[in-house]
Amino acid sequence: MNIDIVTLLEQNPILLIFVVLAIGLGIGKIQFGRMQLGSAIGVLISAILMGNLGFSFNADALTIGFMLFIFCVGIEAGPNFFGIFFRDGKHYFILSLTVLSSALAITYFMSSYLELDFGFSAGMMAGSLTSTPILVGAQDALKTGLATVPSDITMDKVRENLSVGYAIAYLVGLTSMILMAKLLPKFQRQNLHDSATQIAQERGLDTSAQRKVYLPIIRAYRVGTELVDWTDGKNLRELGIYRQTGCYIERIRRNGILAHPDGDAILQQGDEIALVGYPDSHARLDPSFRNGKEVFDRNLLDLRIVEEEIVVKSDSIAGKKLSDLNLSEYGCFLNRVVRAQIEMPMDLNIVLAKGDILQVSGEKSRVMGLAERIGFISIHSQMADLLAFCSFFILGILFGLITMTFGQVTFGLGNAVGLLLSGITLGFLRANHPTFGYVPQGALNMVKDLGLMFFMVGIGLSAGDSIVSYMSQVGPQILGVSLLVSVIPVMIAYLVGAYVLKMNRALLIGAIVGARTCGPAMDVVNEQAKSTIPALGYAGTYAIANILMTLAGTFLIIIT
């Protein structure tokens, strides 16, 4: 049996889409040194190649891809978006705006100077900043009629220009940002590791880039004379057992009676105490504890140690420092702090925001008590609230249909902005109401990535048949402008952050990478800093940058 692959793909568009995806995802895994192309550019290259071979697909049919992508971006940004102005937040907003406004100005003036065809500018800017939301905003403005297409060019031609501009500029944007992440620290007097160490000392951060986290363990000891002498008649509150040992006294057996001690309890000779702490804390215990006798008693050691992810919700906690939680009062151990899917350094002075996730371990009842105070336990469920997901998706589309008229000008939000706003709203509500709108992070990532991949297939196939001619005609101009748009805004943001905002250099470089929404470059920065401290800056700018870039894509295509 003979199978004509070309005919098969032409007659089966769904098969064509997934063949393009499979090839593109394989290309995305290719590495050049330490730089990996990534899924988005891999699928775009695959789609362009297939389009150049003559395969085509109705790009409008894949519109659902970018709609799902931008909606999920909003959901992820929602919990932290409204807390952007907590500690250093204004600095992060200024940096994001600096990168975006300077990139917008350079793109607009260079495109006008070179007289590039309509559509190239938005594609170039999106690729140069490695920001798909810019491309999404521009595409949606065209689709909804917010942007007026010149009479001498067709809509298909504009889509080709967007796609080609994005594809050529993306590699320049990705490569230049990774190189700048390596070079920027060399322009300062203090190296990045020293900058990270400096702010760590100022704020009490854990500077380790690869912290090992263990569950606490339980060991029991009989109180001897040395320990009684060491306590000197002080109660547990006065002693500050945790501050001195890193362990909590969870149970006491006295005269055969088991009890949970409060801060007023005073240790007596012959007491049997159950201590909860990390293994290294037990190993460092004062000899006064160990010189009694370790006790192996099932009832005394029968404590359930759990590890839970607590989502910050309480209005009384949001806006306060991590140190204000007084975890020692609850007998809980903080293992990680995660914001916008970025693991934060263990900074006791970090200002908490709604939606932050604290990974906490300890005895179950104590962890639950802490969760009741600050928020709620993250739902460990594989079930998504699809009703809320679909309802807010519909709401976003309806937002996008709203139009306003000012004189002779009619203006509307468009699908991209409407879905972004509804996604932010759903994410914010999810952070405040644990049983509402829950979508497992893995499911959200898959929907977002698959939506982005479908979008890339659509624009790549539509541009593929003309990519060769474009490269010879405007390739050099696009490469030159892309380099300017990639590099100059980063340098301006660095100067503003360093000399106007007076920011710590480790936080500053992390924030610039976040403003460029370039995840691969963040790995380079953390490696040079030998710390996760730059992630504080990255998380500060990343959410607001995604929002602003979607708006910028719409704005740029309208004014060009």
PDB file of C-alpha atoms in Angstrom, residues 144-308:
ATOM      1  CA  THR A 144     -11.526  42.977  15.771  1.00  0.00           C
ATOM      2  CA  GLY A 145     -11.039  46.027  13.567  1.00  0.00           C
ATOM      3  CA  LEU A 146      -9.329  48.204  16.181  1.00  0.00           C
ATOM      4  CA  ALA A 147      -6.465  48.659  13.723  1.00  0.00           C
ATOM      5  CA  THR A 148      -7.222  49.871  10.219  1.00  0.00           C
ATOM      6  CA  VAL A 149      -5.432  47.982   7.447  1.00  0.00           C
ATOM      7  CA  PRO A 150      -4.159  50.287   4.654  1.00  0.00           C
ATOM      8  CA  SER A 151      -6.006  49.940   1.368  1.00  0.00           C
ATOM      9  CA  ASP A 152      -2.867  48.947  -0.561  1.00  0.00           C
ATOM     10  CA  ILE A 153      -2.258  45.761   1.459  1.00  0.00           C
ATOM     11  CA  THR A 154      -4.343  42.664   2.146  1.00  0.00           C
ATOM     12  CA  MET A 155      -5.049  41.152   5.545  1.00  0.00           C
ATOM     13  CA  ASP A 156      -3.197  37.970   4.548  1.00  0.00           C
ATOM     14  CA  LYS A 157      -0.147  40.053   3.672  1.00  0.00           C
ATOM     15  CA  VAL A 158      -0.286  41.813   7.045  1.00  0.00           C
ATOM     16  CA  ARG A 159      -0.388  38.459   8.842  1.00  0.00           C
ATOM     17  CA  GLU A 160       2.625  37.336   6.840  1.00  0.00           C
ATOM     18  CA  ASN A 161       4.481  40.491   7.833  1.00  0.00           C
ATOM     19  CA  LEU A 162       3.672  39.927  11.509  1.00  0.00           C
ATOM     20  CA  SER A 163       4.787  36.315  11.379  1.00  0.00           C
ATOM     21  CA  VAL A 164       8.003  36.933   9.449  1.00  0.00           C
ATOM     22  CA  GLY A 165       8.963  39.901  11.627  1.00  0.00           C
ATOM     23  CA  TYR A 166       8.393  37.850  14.772  1.00  0.00           C
ATOM     24  CA  ALA A 167      10.264  34.776  13.521  1.00  0.00           C
ATOM     25  CA  ILE A 168      13.363  36.678  12.390  1.00  0.00           C
ATOM     26  CA  ALA A 169      13.493  38.941  15.454  1.00  0.00           C
ATOM     27  CA  TYR A 170      12.866  36.237  18.065  1.00  0.00           C
ATOM     28  CA  LEU A 171      16.251  34.554  17.707  1.00  0.00           C
ATOM     29  CA  VAL A 172      17.952  37.950  17.943  1.00  0.00           C
ATOM     30  CA  GLY A 173      15.929  38.839  21.041  1.00  0.00           C
ATOM     31  CA  LEU A 174      16.575  35.547  22.823  1.00  0.00           C
ATOM     32  CA  THR A 175      20.295  35.431  22.035  1.00  0.00           C
ATOM     33  CA  SER A 176      20.932  39.074  22.903  1.00  0.00           C
ATOM     34  CA  MET A 177      19.109  38.873  26.246  1.00  0.00           C
ATOM     35  CA  ILE A 178      21.060  35.790  27.316  1.00  0.00           C
ATOM     36  CA  LEU A 179      24.333  37.475  26.319  1.00  0.00           C
ATOM     37  CA  MET A 180      23.365  40.673  28.142  1.00  0.00           C
ATOM     38  CA  ALA A 181      22.455  38.675  31.238  1.00  0.00           C
ATOM     39  CA  LYS A 182      26.069  37.477  31.198  1.00  0.00           C
ATOM     40  CA  LEU A 183      27.634  40.834  30.331  1.00  0.00           C
ATOM     41  CA  LEU A 184      25.639  43.338  32.431  1.00  0.00           C
ATOM     42  CA  PRO A 185      27.157  42.197  35.754  1.00  0.00           C
ATOM     43  CA  LYS A 186      30.623  42.883  34.315  1.00  0.00           C
ATOM     44  CA  PHE A 187      29.796  46.587  33.884  1.00  0.00           C
ATOM     45  CA  GLN A 188      29.404  47.152  37.617  1.00  0.00           C
ATOM     46  CA  ARG A 189      32.056  47.506  40.278  1.00  0.00           C
ATOM     47  CA  GLN A 190      30.518  44.821  42.450  1.00  0.00           C
ATOM     48  CA  ASN A 191      30.031  41.355  40.979  1.00  0.00           C
ATOM     49  CA  LEU A 192      26.576  39.815  40.991  1.00  0.00           C
ATOM     50  CA  HIS A 193      27.351  37.330  43.742  1.00  0.00           C
ATOM     51  CA  ASP A 194      28.526  40.129  46.047  1.00  0.00           C
ATOM     52  CA  SER A 195      25.384  42.146  45.250  1.00  0.00           C
ATOM     53  CA  ALA A 196      23.231  39.151  46.110  1.00  0.00           C
ATOM     54  CA  THR A 197      25.183  38.570  49.314  1.00  0.00           C
ATOM     55  CA  GLN A 198      24.855  42.235  50.292  1.00  0.00           C
ATOM     56  CA  ILE A 199      21.073  42.303  50.078  1.00  0.00           C
ATOM     57  CA  ALA A 200      20.957  38.903  51.741  1.00  0.00           C
ATOM     58  CA  GLN A 201      22.752  40.338  54.754  1.00  0.00           C
ATOM     59  CA  GLU A 202      20.494  43.408  54.783  1.00  0.00           C
ATOM     60  CA  ARG A 203      17.266  41.419  54.635  1.00  0.00           C
ATOM     61  CA  GLY A 204      18.199  38.106  56.231  1.00  0.00           C
ATOM     62  CA  LEU A 205      17.885  36.053  53.047  1.00  0.00           C
ATOM     63  CA  ASP A 206      19.009  32.529  52.329  1.00  0.00           C
ATOM     64  CA  THR A 207      21.479  33.039  49.462  1.00  0.00           C
ATOM     65  CA  SER A 208      21.626  29.394  48.381  1.00  0.00           C
ATOM     66  CA  ALA A 209      20.552  28.760  44.796  1.00  0.00           C
ATOM     67  CA  GLN A 210      19.925  25.087  45.521  1.00  0.00           C
ATOM     68  CA  ARG A 211      18.518  24.725  49.015  1.00  0.00           C
ATOM     69  CA  LYS A 212      17.791  21.250  50.252  1.00  0.00           C
ATOM     70  CA  VAL A 213      14.472  20.979  52.055  1.00  0.00           C
ATOM     71  CA  TYR A 214      13.708  18.121  54.430  1.00  0.00           C
ATOM     72  CA  LEU A 215      10.636  17.232  56.412  1.00  0.00           C
ATOM     73  CA  PRO A 216      11.062  17.743  60.164  1.00  0.00           C
ATOM     74  CA  ILE A 217      11.592  14.608  62.233  1.00  0.00           C
ATOM     75  CA  ILE A 218      10.511  13.703  65.777  1.00  0.00           C
ATOM     76  CA  ARG A 219      12.857  12.524  68.517  1.00  0.00           C
ATOM     77  CA  ALA A 220      12.152  12.203  72.218  1.00  0.00           C
ATOM     78  CA  TYR A 221      14.400  12.742  75.249  1.00  0.00           C
ATOM     79  CA  ARG A 222      14.151  12.302  79.000  1.00  0.00           C
ATOM     80  CA  VAL A 223      14.940  15.506  80.885  1.00  0.00           C
ATOM     81  CA  GLY A 224      18.019  15.083  83.072  1.00  0.00           C
ATOM     82  CA  THR A 225      19.630  17.277  85.696  1.00  0.00           C
ATOM     83  CA  GLU A 226      21.853  19.069  83.170  1.00  0.00           C
ATOM     84  CA  LEU A 227      18.858  20.207  81.134  1.00  0.00           C
ATOM     85  CA  VAL A 228      17.007  21.341  84.278  1.00  0.00           C
ATOM     86  CA  ASP A 229      20.077  23.361  85.287  1.00  0.00           C
ATOM     87  CA  TRP A 230      20.272  24.820  81.756  1.00  0.00           C
ATOM     88  CA  THR A 231      16.656  26.033  81.887  1.00  0.00           C
ATOM     89  CA  ASP A 232      17.307  27.723  85.225  1.00  0.00           C
ATOM     90  CA  GLY A 233      13.615  27.663  86.149  1.00  0.00           C
ATOM     91  CA  LYS A 234      12.512  29.593  83.048  1.00  0.00           C
ATOM     92  CA  ASN A 235       9.339  28.642  81.193  1.00  0.00           C
ATOM     93  CA  LEU A 236       9.370  27.642  77.515  1.00  0.00           C
ATOM     94  CA  ARG A 237       8.413  31.116  76.332  1.00  0.00           C
ATOM     95  CA  GLU A 238      11.281  32.708  78.235  1.00  0.00           C
ATOM     96  CA  LEU A 239      13.739  30.077  77.062  1.00  0.00           C
ATOM     97  CA  GLY A 240      12.939  30.522  73.356  1.00  0.00           C
ATOM     98  CA  ILE A 241      13.681  26.867  72.638  1.00  0.00           C
ATOM     99  CA  TYR A 242      13.252  27.274  68.881  1.00  0.00           C
ATOM    100  CA  ARG A 243      15.609  30.243  68.647  1.00  0.00           C
ATOM    101  CA  GLN A 244      18.293  28.330  70.496  1.00  0.00           C
ATOM    102  CA  THR A 245      17.845  24.851  69.044  1.00  0.00           C
ATOM    103  CA  GLY A 246      15.785  25.050  65.849  1.00  0.00           C
ATOM    104  CA  CYS A 247      13.342  22.549  67.398  1.00  0.00           C
ATOM    105  CA  TYR A 248       9.909  22.786  69.012  1.00  0.00           C
ATOM    106  CA  ILE A 249       8.768  20.876  72.086  1.00  0.00           C
ATOM    107  CA  GLU A 250       5.600  19.300  70.764  1.00  0.00           C
ATOM    108  CA  ARG A 251       4.666  16.972  73.652  1.00  0.00           C
ATOM    109  CA  ILE A 252       5.558  16.384  77.278  1.00  0.00           C
ATOM    110  CA  ARG A 253       4.878  13.267  79.331  1.00  0.00           C
ATOM    111  CA  ARG A 254       4.888  13.974  83.036  1.00  0.00           C
ATOM    112  CA  ASN A 255       3.912  11.332  85.582  1.00  0.00           C
ATOM    113  CA  GLY A 256       2.545   9.188  82.755  1.00  0.00           C
ATOM    114  CA  ILE A 257       0.291  11.945  81.373  1.00  0.00           C
ATOM    115  CA  LEU A 258       0.781  13.202  77.794  1.00  0.00           C
ATOM    116  CA  ALA A 259       0.160  16.904  77.139  1.00  0.00           C
ATOM    117  CA  HIS A 260       0.825  19.620  74.567  1.00  0.00           C
ATOM    118  CA  PRO A 261       2.809  22.272  76.443  1.00  0.00           C
ATOM    119  CA  ASP A 262       2.075  25.977  76.284  1.00  0.00           C
ATOM    120  CA  GLY A 263       4.558  28.788  76.748  1.00  0.00           C
ATOM    121  CA  ASP A 264       4.140  28.769  80.537  1.00  0.00           C
ATOM    122  CA  ALA A 265       5.337  25.169  80.965  1.00  0.00           C
ATOM    123  CA  ILE A 266       8.545  24.612  82.961  1.00  0.00           C
ATOM    124  CA  LEU A 267      10.616  21.490  82.329  1.00  0.00           C
ATOM    125  CA  GLN A 268      11.149  19.170  85.303  1.00  0.00           C
ATOM    126  CA  GLN A 269      13.554  16.319  85.828  1.00  0.00           C
ATOM    127  CA  GLY A 270      12.093  13.053  84.587  1.00  0.00           C
ATOM    128  CA  ASP A 271       9.855  14.712  81.958  1.00  0.00           C
ATOM    129  CA  GLU A 272       9.879  13.038  78.573  1.00  0.00           C
ATOM    130  CA  ILE A 273       9.740  15.555  75.724  1.00  0.00           C
ATOM    131  CA  ALA A 274       9.096  15.088  72.000  1.00  0.00           C
ATOM    132  CA  LEU A 275      11.109  17.519  69.869  1.00  0.00           C
ATOM    133  CA  VAL A 276      10.202  18.338  66.260  1.00  0.00           C
ATOM    134  CA  GLY A 277      12.903  19.790  64.026  1.00  0.00           C
ATOM    135  CA  TYR A 278      15.016  19.304  60.949  1.00  0.00           C
ATOM    136  CA  PRO A 279      17.618  16.508  61.109  1.00  0.00           C
ATOM    137  CA  ASP A 280      20.525  18.964  61.263  1.00  0.00           C
ATOM    138  CA  SER A 281      18.844  20.822  64.155  1.00  0.00           C
ATOM    139  CA  HIS A 282      18.615  17.590  66.141  1.00  0.00           C
ATOM    140  CA  ALA A 283      22.277  16.930  65.398  1.00  0.00           C
ATOM    141  CA  ARG A 284      23.245  20.346  66.798  1.00  0.00           C
ATOM    142  CA  LEU A 285      21.230  20.033  70.018  1.00  0.00           C
ATOM    143  CA  ASP A 286      22.948  21.162  73.174  1.00  0.00           C
ATOM    144  CA  PRO A 287      24.474  18.195  75.044  1.00  0.00           C
ATOM    145  CA  SER A 288      22.084  19.009  77.875  1.00  0.00           C
ATOM    146  CA  PHE A 289      19.298  17.470  75.783  1.00  0.00           C
ATOM    147  CA  ARG A 290      21.202  14.421  74.635  1.00  0.00           C
ATOM    148  CA  ASN A 291      22.827  13.683  77.993  1.00  0.00           C
ATOM    149  CA  GLY A 292      19.463  12.715  79.361  1.00  0.00           C
ATOM    150  CA  LYS A 293      18.311   9.609  77.583  1.00  0.00           C
ATOM    151  CA  GLU A 294      16.701   9.302  74.195  1.00  0.00           C
ATOM    152  CA  VAL A 295      13.258   7.765  74.523  1.00  0.00           C
ATOM    153  CA  PHE A 296      11.663   5.407  72.025  1.00  0.00           C
ATOM    154  CA  ASP A 297       8.006   5.465  72.932  1.00  0.00           C
ATOM    155  CA  ARG A 298       5.251   4.934  70.398  1.00  0.00           C
ATOM    156  CA  ASN A 299       2.690   7.152  72.102  1.00  0.00           C
ATOM    157  CA  LEU A 300       5.122   9.987  72.707  1.00  0.00           C
ATOM    158  CA  LEU A 301       6.375   9.906  69.126  1.00  0.00           C
ATOM    159  CA  ASP A 302       2.940   9.413  67.561  1.00  0.00           C
ATOM    160  CA  LEU A 303       2.736  12.786  65.832  1.00  0.00           C
ATOM    161  CA  ARG A 304       1.663  13.361  62.263  1.00  0.00           C
ATOM    162  CA  ILE A 305       4.116  15.572  60.411  1.00  0.00           C
ATOM    163  CA  VAL A 306       2.672  17.072  57.231  1.00  0.00           C
ATOM    164  CA  GLU A 307       3.839  19.400  54.504  1.00  0.00           C
ATOM    165  CA  GLU A 308       1.237  21.719  53.009  1.00  0.00           C
TER     166      GLU A 308
END
